[in-house]
Amino acid sequence: MVRNLVLTFFFVLSFNTYSSEKFPAGAGTTLDLSVNAFSHPMAGTRGMLRRYFQTGNSFFKGAWVTAPSSTPLRDGLGPVFNATSCTACHFLDGRGRGLPDTDGPTDISLLFRLRQIKENGEVIEHEKYGGQFQPHSIEGVKGEGEVFVKFETIIGSFADGETYELKKPNYIFRKLSQGKLGDTTIISPRVGPQMIGLGLLENIKEEDILEKADPEDRDGDGISGRVNRVFSVVEQREVLGRFGWKAGKPSLLEQNAAAFVGDIGITSYLFPKEECTYVQLDCEEKKTKSDISKHLLNRVTEYTQLLSVPVRRNFDDPRVKSGQKVFNQISCQACHTPSYTTGNQSKFKVLNNQKIYPYTDMLLHDMGDALADDIREYKNEAQATTREWRTPPLWGLGLIKKINGHTRFLHDGRARNLKEAILWHGGEAKEAKENFLKLKKSDREDLIKFLRSL
Ligand code: HEC
Ligand code: HEC
């Protein structure tokens, strides 16, 4: 009896503890706040699962080499590629910086999706460069070229008169192997995002995401929110998109397999074709039959599903609490949905029925001209248009500086800090941005303190 009481007490205690917002990933939240804070499996991952995680980790971090080699499990790089390892763009499971401080070559972690508008208005992958620009290549094959950035300064001010400066990136493609990209090309820059809590995002119930979608803006709040519908090669049908800056990938398995082939040049049973176009004859000639096995792709996928989210810092600080109030008052939460209880469909128990705090609605929003890929409005990733982006989760943002040594945010890393990330908001988030501009300085600072505590 006493024992039962004690057990009940501990159960209630731990239940309450982990359902607090201090633990964004619920019971699996990691308590480590070192530079490795993003690299832990969900708390409680033991035994065989832990070994799977470690194997996945090793194939995520390790570099791939040209085939044939003495390490056949890790060869098959290229013929064209962006980087030789996953970690090159997701360093320490964090995010890339994307852009340099001043005009110059872009960072390896920034990749470019390419689309071409056909005469009949149809949008296809670029005929000569494919769906993604790959600057690098193995010996005997031409890399596709180089990308430089030239910044343009945008000046603005808060209602209280304080001024700010934003740096708008303009991308310049040089040394192009197959000639000019052409006027009908749509370029979409994307920086490698952080890898934490992805298995939990995958396990958010579809009905909970659909509930917040409001494509026609029926409630008239100026915020619509659409789901992306994408073709799943696994399920051979259209399903809800969840991953990537435009929610263009339906699952971590497909996202990872696409990353292997698109970013590193490693084919798999899901994507067996190398990224060589009909004009890239050298690429075609040098391609190898070296795939990542289904088994190892699964290990990498389990790795990405199990990465935890760190515990909140300064959670009880009154200014953090006041910043959270400001966040809700000025409608940031209209898209950055604070919380969900995950579903129960994952094979990993620690991902099921967890109260989580990711701060995303997983929906696409028109974010205005300044963030758009192109002034021409076309669908350039499944249902997502050139103006639309998926609300990114905000958990972990405050640790990027420690882990990755920079504070760059947004889809191409153009925001140099959290304040700038908000200042770039437009389109459906225009009102929230304008509310931010009207805040008094101490409220603005509290809001940033709150974001840093996530
Ligand atoms: C050249 C840089 C680069 C490399 C290398 C790279 N990624 Fe990524 N990764 C990105 C970018 C950019 C995105 C966002 C893609 C998009 O918007 O479609 C991304 C997105 C992801 C996501 C989805 C995250 C989310 O929040 O939606 C996962 C998972 C992922 N990558 C896994 C991998 C794996 C596994 C590898 C190695 C096989 C890898 N990545 C290699 C740049 C990279
Ligand atoms: C209409 C929906 C919407 C509203 C309202 C909104 N956001 Fe966002 N937020 C987004 C989207 C979409 C992005 C990604 C845009 C991009 O990368 O181009 C984003 C990006 C961010 C980022 C950068 C995240 C990252 O991973 O780089 C921060 C920080 C952020 N928002 C904070 C806020 C705050 C604070 C507010 C309230 C002032 C707010 N947002 C209001 C949709 C919204």
XYZ file of C-alpha atoms and ligand atoms in Angstrom:
540
model
C 0.000 0.000 0.000
C 2.696 2.412 1.063
C 4.751 1.278 -1.881
C 1.849 1.934 -4.214
C 1.345 5.362 -2.754
C 4.992 6.170 -3.208
C 4.906 4.920 -6.776
C 1.797 6.964 -7.493
C 3.499 9.986 -6.013
C 6.494 9.555 -8.294
C 4.270 8.929 -11.262
C 2.316 12.135 -10.665
C 5.508 14.039 -10.029
C 7.204 12.873 -13.202
C 4.042 13.296 -15.237
C 3.694 16.882 -14.114
C 7.362 17.565 -14.552
C 7.541 16.415 -18.131
C 4.314 18.008 -19.210
C 5.725 21.398 -18.210
C 6.869 23.672 -20.967
C 10.315 23.549 -19.487
C 10.643 20.134 -21.179
C 9.864 20.832 -24.844
C 10.215 17.183 -25.913
C 8.282 15.754 -22.957
C 9.857 12.785 -21.191
C 12.590 12.487 -23.832
C 13.915 16.029 -23.270
C 17.689 16.145 -22.833
C 19.205 18.000 -19.890
C 22.630 18.521 -21.458
C 23.286 22.129 -22.447
C 26.827 21.773 -23.772
C 27.834 22.156 -27.440
C 26.511 18.602 -27.830
C 23.054 19.604 -26.634
C 21.452 18.788 -30.026
C 23.174 15.444 -30.472
C 21.507 13.261 -27.844
C 18.894 10.609 -28.372
C 15.598 11.055 -26.542
C 16.169 10.398 -22.832
C 15.631 6.739 -22.012
C 16.918 5.418 -25.366
C 18.735 2.243 -24.357
C 19.964 -1.131 -25.560
C 19.412 -1.970 -29.191
C 17.803 1.370 -29.960
C 20.830 3.166 -28.649
C 23.041 1.081 -30.939
C 20.796 1.887 -33.904
C 21.105 5.551 -32.982
C 24.889 5.286 -32.853
C 25.118 3.523 -36.206
C 22.860 6.170 -37.750
C 24.962 8.868 -36.139
C 28.124 7.460 -37.670
C 26.632 7.485 -41.190
C 25.282 10.990 -40.616
C 28.640 12.341 -39.486
C 31.053 10.346 -41.628
C 32.321 11.541 -45.006
C 31.463 9.668 -48.201
C 34.185 8.912 -50.735
C 34.426 8.220 -54.445
C 33.702 4.611 -55.513
C 35.370 2.187 -55.746
C 37.193 2.452 -52.431
C 38.471 0.403 -49.523
C 35.368 1.423 -47.524
C 32.514 0.190 -49.752
C 29.895 1.000 -47.096
C 30.813 4.656 -47.427
C 31.539 5.099 -51.106
C 29.487 6.268 -54.049
C 29.976 10.028 -53.641
C 28.769 12.162 -56.572
C 29.266 12.368 -59.555
C 27.958 15.834 -58.588
C 27.254 16.831 -54.994
C 26.936 19.646 -52.448
C 28.900 18.130 -49.574
C 30.511 14.833 -48.579
C 28.580 14.353 -45.315
C 25.245 15.215 -43.766
C 27.008 16.922 -40.929
C 28.641 19.456 -43.278
C 25.306 21.279 -43.353
C 23.846 20.116 -40.033
C 26.951 20.607 -37.895
C 26.529 19.087 -34.419
C 22.919 18.473 -35.486
C 22.434 22.227 -35.555
C 22.027 24.555 -38.498
C 24.244 26.043 -41.164
C 25.043 29.735 -41.353
C 24.265 29.941 -45.047
C 25.760 33.337 -45.688
C 29.054 35.147 -45.113
C 29.201 38.462 -43.211
C 30.101 40.439 -46.327
C 29.779 39.949 -50.094
C 31.469 36.735 -51.211
C 30.965 33.021 -51.778
C 27.986 31.430 -50.016
C 28.482 28.819 -47.322
C 28.415 25.086 -48.115
C 25.276 24.713 -45.966
C 23.254 26.841 -48.388
C 21.820 24.927 -51.305
C 19.695 26.094 -54.208
C 16.599 24.400 -55.577
C 16.111 25.120 -59.279
C 12.906 25.138 -61.286
C 12.198 26.206 -64.839
C 8.983 27.712 -66.160
C 8.033 26.114 -69.461
C 6.331 28.074 -72.250
C 2.973 26.563 -71.322
C 3.412 27.752 -67.718
C 4.242 24.334 -66.323
C 7.022 24.328 -63.705
C 9.637 21.596 -63.993
C 13.093 20.863 -62.582
C 15.801 22.769 -64.421
C 16.482 20.984 -67.706
C 20.254 21.332 -67.599
C 21.057 21.525 -63.883
C 18.287 19.375 -62.415
C 16.228 20.169 -59.309
C 19.201 21.261 -57.225
C 22.435 23.100 -57.917
C 25.455 20.916 -57.067
C 28.681 22.966 -57.072
C 31.014 20.021 -56.442
C 31.969 16.889 -58.333
C 34.239 13.857 -58.346
C 37.333 13.770 -60.554
C 36.621 13.811 -64.263
C 33.218 15.473 -63.853
C 32.409 19.176 -63.921
C 30.866 20.746 -60.822
C 27.887 22.914 -61.752
C 29.436 26.240 -60.741
C 29.764 28.689 -57.848
C 27.372 30.972 -56.041
C 28.223 34.409 -54.698
C 26.120 36.710 -52.609
C 25.931 40.468 -52.847
C 24.051 42.210 -50.060
C 21.730 45.159 -50.381
C 20.974 47.200 -47.274
C 17.383 47.820 -46.239
C 16.823 50.483 -43.597
C 13.813 50.773 -41.320
C 12.793 51.989 -37.906
C 10.748 51.074 -34.867
C 7.849 53.285 -33.757
C 10.066 54.732 -31.011
C 12.561 55.958 -33.597
C 15.269 53.312 -33.159
C 16.576 52.360 -36.586
C 17.620 48.983 -37.958
C 19.390 47.626 -41.029
C 18.663 44.374 -42.837
C 20.930 42.772 -45.419
C 19.052 41.395 -48.407
C 21.023 38.718 -50.259
C 21.208 38.729 -54.057
C 22.612 35.550 -55.524
C 25.010 35.465 -58.440
C 25.777 32.187 -60.222
C 29.221 31.936 -61.826
C 31.409 29.486 -63.722
C 28.294 27.651 -64.820
C 29.122 24.285 -66.395
C 26.069 24.119 -68.672
C 25.698 27.771 -69.559
C 23.377 30.437 -68.140
C 20.475 29.443 -65.934
C 18.138 31.529 -68.111
C 15.320 33.967 -67.349
C 12.754 31.248 -66.879
C 14.619 29.795 -63.883
C 13.252 30.075 -60.347
C 15.931 29.865 -57.666
C 15.072 28.834 -54.106
C 17.874 29.156 -51.535
C 17.722 26.860 -48.461
C 20.058 26.525 -45.522
C 20.481 23.273 -43.570
C 18.129 23.460 -40.549
C 18.621 22.047 -37.053
C 17.873 18.347 -36.580
C 16.242 18.271 -33.134
C 12.833 16.837 -32.252
C 12.124 15.740 -35.827
C 10.611 12.396 -34.793
C 8.139 14.273 -32.606
C 7.183 16.575 -35.481
C 6.678 13.480 -37.630
C 4.358 12.117 -34.950
C 2.089 15.185 -34.648
C -1.375 13.946 -35.582
C -2.424 14.941 -39.069
C -5.842 16.035 -37.766
C -4.159 18.506 -35.406
C -2.282 20.081 -38.314
C -5.371 20.160 -40.542
C -7.409 21.751 -37.789
C -5.295 24.915 -37.949
C -5.225 25.151 -41.733
C -7.400 27.976 -42.990
C -6.588 28.231 -46.710
C -9.401 30.712 -47.466
C -8.827 32.668 -44.233
C -12.434 32.065 -43.131
C -11.760 33.539 -39.691
C -10.540 36.761 -41.334
C -7.430 37.198 -39.194
C -5.227 37.765 -42.250
C -3.497 34.457 -41.681
C -4.430 31.529 -43.895
C -2.052 28.590 -43.511
C -2.128 25.772 -46.039
C -0.879 22.247 -45.910
C 1.551 21.115 -48.545
C 0.414 17.954 -50.339
C 3.332 16.006 -51.724
C 3.809 12.759 -53.603
C 5.196 10.032 -51.368
C 7.394 7.519 -53.192
C 6.922 5.085 -50.310
C 3.147 5.249 -50.262
C 2.764 6.019 -53.987
C 0.147 8.664 -53.301
C -0.214 12.280 -52.262
C 0.207 12.838 -48.521
C 0.754 15.684 -46.064
C 4.163 17.359 -46.412
C 6.063 18.032 -43.192
C 9.804 18.473 -43.680
C 11.997 21.039 -45.366
C 11.487 24.807 -45.509
C 8.426 24.323 -47.733
C 7.162 21.105 -46.155
C 8.096 19.381 -49.410
C 8.904 15.991 -47.887
C 6.356 13.706 -46.229
C 8.554 11.745 -43.822
C 12.044 11.566 -42.404
C 12.758 8.432 -44.420
C 12.009 10.211 -47.694
C 13.703 13.429 -46.590
C 16.866 11.519 -45.726
C 16.869 9.419 -48.903
C 16.387 12.635 -50.921
C 19.265 14.268 -49.032
C 21.529 11.310 -49.771
C 20.951 11.496 -53.501
C 20.522 15.255 -53.888
C 23.192 16.542 -51.531
C 25.833 13.784 -51.555
C 25.096 11.734 -54.676
C 24.264 8.518 -52.824
C 21.384 6.626 -54.400
C 19.038 4.293 -52.521
C 16.107 1.967 -53.199
C 13.835 5.008 -52.906
C 15.806 7.276 -55.251
C 17.869 4.991 -57.524
C 18.714 7.649 -60.132
C 21.791 9.907 -59.863
C 21.237 13.631 -60.415
C 22.749 13.818 -63.914
C 20.776 15.686 -66.584
C 20.816 14.891 -70.290
C 23.534 17.479 -70.967
C 25.811 16.280 -68.151
C 27.463 13.481 -70.100
C 30.532 13.311 -67.833
C 28.218 12.829 -64.856
C 26.272 10.120 -66.670
C 29.501 8.346 -67.573
C 31.003 8.389 -64.060
C 27.932 7.359 -62.114
C 28.304 4.221 -60.026
C 25.917 1.580 -58.821
C 26.864 2.199 -55.193
C 23.725 2.734 -53.103
C 23.199 3.156 -49.401
C 21.488 -0.069 -48.276
C 17.914 -0.056 -47.046
C 19.231 -1.197 -43.686
C 21.643 1.742 -43.254
C 19.109 4.237 -44.564
C 16.806 2.978 -41.820
C 19.514 3.487 -39.189
C 20.070 7.082 -40.326
C 16.309 7.612 -40.281
C 16.013 6.238 -36.753
C 18.835 8.564 -35.777
C 16.952 11.578 -37.141
C 13.755 10.380 -35.430
C 15.361 9.991 -32.031
C 17.317 13.251 -31.725
C 16.040 14.993 -28.611
C 15.356 18.639 -27.744
C 17.199 20.382 -24.876
C 15.531 21.598 -21.713
C 14.571 25.314 -21.601
C 16.984 27.792 -19.982
C 15.964 30.714 -17.749
C 12.490 29.317 -17.838
C 11.398 31.057 -14.632
C 13.004 34.417 -15.358
C 10.236 37.052 -15.061
C 11.414 38.806 -18.230
C 11.213 35.515 -20.152
C 7.667 35.070 -18.855
C 6.789 38.607 -19.833
C 8.335 37.994 -23.282
C 6.096 34.978 -23.687
C 3.065 37.170 -22.973
C 4.218 39.621 -25.628
C 4.664 36.690 -28.059
C 1.019 35.742 -27.565
C -0.297 39.303 -27.512
C 1.217 40.301 -30.839
C -0.015 37.110 -32.558
C 3.231 35.262 -33.051
C 1.446 32.157 -31.767
C -1.047 32.397 -34.648
C 1.519 30.477 -36.730
C 4.099 29.384 -34.178
C 1.617 27.047 -32.418
C 3.139 26.432 -28.994
C 2.058 22.897 -28.192
C 0.700 19.514 -29.272
C 0.223 16.092 -27.793
C 1.835 13.663 -30.212
C 0.037 10.641 -31.641
C 0.695 7.041 -30.747
C 1.785 5.664 -34.116
C 5.560 5.709 -33.663
C 7.474 2.489 -33.099
C 9.436 4.459 -30.494
C 7.390 4.754 -27.297
C 9.224 7.888 -26.187
C 7.773 9.716 -29.214
C 4.183 8.710 -28.425
C 1.620 10.667 -26.372
C 4.093 13.388 -25.463
C 3.134 16.933 -24.687
C 5.604 18.888 -26.818
C 6.351 22.586 -27.362
C 7.751 23.073 -30.875
C 6.144 26.458 -31.764
C 5.092 25.588 -35.299
C 1.802 24.916 -37.083
C 3.621 22.896 -39.800
C 1.677 24.965 -42.362
C 2.694 27.083 -45.332
C 2.321 30.848 -45.159
C 2.782 33.596 -47.704
C 5.608 35.549 -46.065
C 5.619 38.495 -48.458
C 7.792 39.815 -51.287
C 11.043 40.196 -49.395
C 11.258 36.526 -48.419
C 9.805 35.149 -51.668
C 11.974 33.043 -53.974
C 10.873 35.056 -56.967
C 8.562 37.922 -57.827
C 6.764 35.516 -60.143
C 4.233 33.493 -58.181
C 4.442 29.818 -59.160
C 4.239 26.555 -57.299
C 7.881 25.572 -56.959
C 7.641 22.695 -54.518
C 4.544 20.489 -54.750
C 1.688 22.826 -53.671
C 3.997 25.431 -52.095
C 4.463 28.650 -54.020
C 7.496 30.876 -54.401
C 6.017 33.092 -51.643
C 5.268 30.360 -49.130
C 7.312 28.886 -46.293
C 6.495 26.371 -43.598
C 6.479 27.886 -40.097
C 9.728 26.580 -38.618
C 9.756 25.194 -35.077
C 11.331 27.639 -32.637
C 12.602 25.115 -30.091
C 16.359 25.131 -29.591
C 16.883 28.551 -31.248
C 18.571 30.020 -28.188
C 21.320 27.392 -28.316
C 22.374 27.886 -31.943
C 24.983 30.430 -30.954
C 26.655 28.022 -28.576
C 26.414 25.025 -30.880
C 27.038 26.561 -34.293
C 28.841 29.782 -33.420
C 26.416 32.034 -35.272
C 22.922 33.470 -34.862
C 21.698 33.295 -38.430
C 18.053 32.482 -39.053
C 15.407 32.080 -41.782
C 15.446 29.874 -44.851
C 18.750 31.175 -46.206
C 20.328 32.494 -43.030
C 19.811 36.150 -44.014
C 18.667 37.225 -40.528
C 21.776 37.960 -38.466
C 19.920 37.561 -35.181
C 16.458 36.862 -33.757
C 15.376 40.488 -33.988
C 16.141 40.535 -37.704
C 14.307 37.221 -38.151
C 11.143 38.955 -36.935
C 11.799 42.104 -38.982
C 11.891 40.064 -42.207
C 8.346 38.753 -41.556
C 5.796 40.026 -44.089
C 2.746 38.800 -46.007
C 0.479 36.939 -43.615
C 2.832 37.889 -40.771
C 2.844 41.593 -41.653
C 0.549 42.523 -38.794
C 2.613 40.583 -36.249
C 5.737 42.357 -37.552
C 4.024 45.743 -37.323
C 2.958 44.964 -33.777
C 6.588 44.192 -33.013
C 7.657 47.570 -34.444
C 5.209 49.319 -32.119
C 6.389 47.606 -28.942
C 8.286 49.560 -26.361
C 11.955 48.672 -26.154
C 11.757 46.681 -22.933
C 8.934 44.525 -24.378
C 10.993 43.889 -27.508
C 13.892 42.795 -25.375
C 11.667 40.521 -23.301
C 10.338 38.902 -26.451
C 13.886 38.165 -27.619
C 14.771 36.827 -24.167
C 11.805 34.484 -24.435
C 12.917 33.269 -27.891
C 16.427 32.703 -26.548
C 15.048 30.583 -23.737
C 13.439 28.156 -26.218
C 24.446 20.807 -48.647
C 23.850 20.887 -47.347
C 23.118 19.685 -46.814
C 23.576 18.402 -46.676
C 24.899 17.841 -47.106
C 22.513 17.680 -46.033
N 21.461 18.492 -45.772
Fe 19.766 17.983 -44.782
N 18.986 19.774 -45.209
C 19.617 20.772 -45.912
C 18.660 21.764 -46.300
C 18.940 23.023 -47.091
C 17.410 21.337 -45.804
C 16.061 21.990 -46.038
C 15.579 21.371 -47.325
C 14.367 21.955 -47.940
O 13.935 23.027 -47.583
O 13.805 21.286 -48.797
C 17.664 20.090 -45.108
C 16.687 19.388 -44.423
C 16.908 18.194 -43.794
C 15.942 17.513 -42.957
C 14.557 18.036 -42.590
C 14.630 18.957 -41.418
C 13.374 19.732 -41.173
O 13.316 20.439 -40.162
O 12.445 19.716 -41.968
C 16.504 16.334 -42.587
C 15.892 15.263 -41.717
C 17.809 16.280 -43.203
N 18.039 17.441 -43.902
C 18.668 15.200 -43.114
C 19.859 15.121 -43.831
C 20.638 13.906 -43.967
C 20.293 12.563 -43.372
C 21.721 14.224 -44.712
C 22.841 13.323 -45.199
C 22.403 12.237 -46.038
C 21.620 15.635 -45.046
N 20.476 16.141 -44.499
C 22.561 16.318 -45.769
C 20.962 20.831 -46.214
C 21.780 19.728 -46.255
C 1.892 34.142 -40.666
C 2.622 33.183 -39.856
C 3.689 33.700 -38.913
C 3.558 34.639 -37.902
C 2.323 35.411 -37.488
C 4.868 34.728 -37.295
N 5.741 33.874 -37.902
Fe 7.681 33.612 -37.431
N 7.947 32.509 -39.088
C 6.962 32.116 -39.966
C 7.548 31.504 -41.124
C 6.802 30.894 -42.296
C 8.939 31.570 -40.939
C 10.030 31.111 -41.917
C 10.279 32.219 -42.927
C 11.529 32.055 -43.751
O 12.423 31.307 -43.377
O 11.628 32.699 -44.798
C 9.154 32.167 -39.624
C 10.404 32.321 -39.015
C 10.587 32.778 -37.733
C 11.837 32.776 -37.022
C 13.136 32.180 -37.527
C 13.118 30.691 -37.289
C 14.220 29.940 -37.946
O 14.265 28.730 -37.750
O 15.045 30.518 -38.669
C 11.608 33.355 -35.801
C 12.616 33.572 -34.695
C 10.220 33.731 -35.764
N 9.620 33.351 -36.942
C 9.609 34.384 -34.709
C 8.363 34.976 -34.807
C 7.850 35.942 -33.865
C 8.556 36.416 -32.616
C 6.627 36.309 -34.325
C 5.701 37.377 -33.754
C 6.225 38.723 -33.876
C 6.356 35.542 -35.526
N 7.433 34.763 -35.792
C 5.181 35.585 -36.252
C 5.611 32.301 -39.777
C 5.063 33.239 -38.907
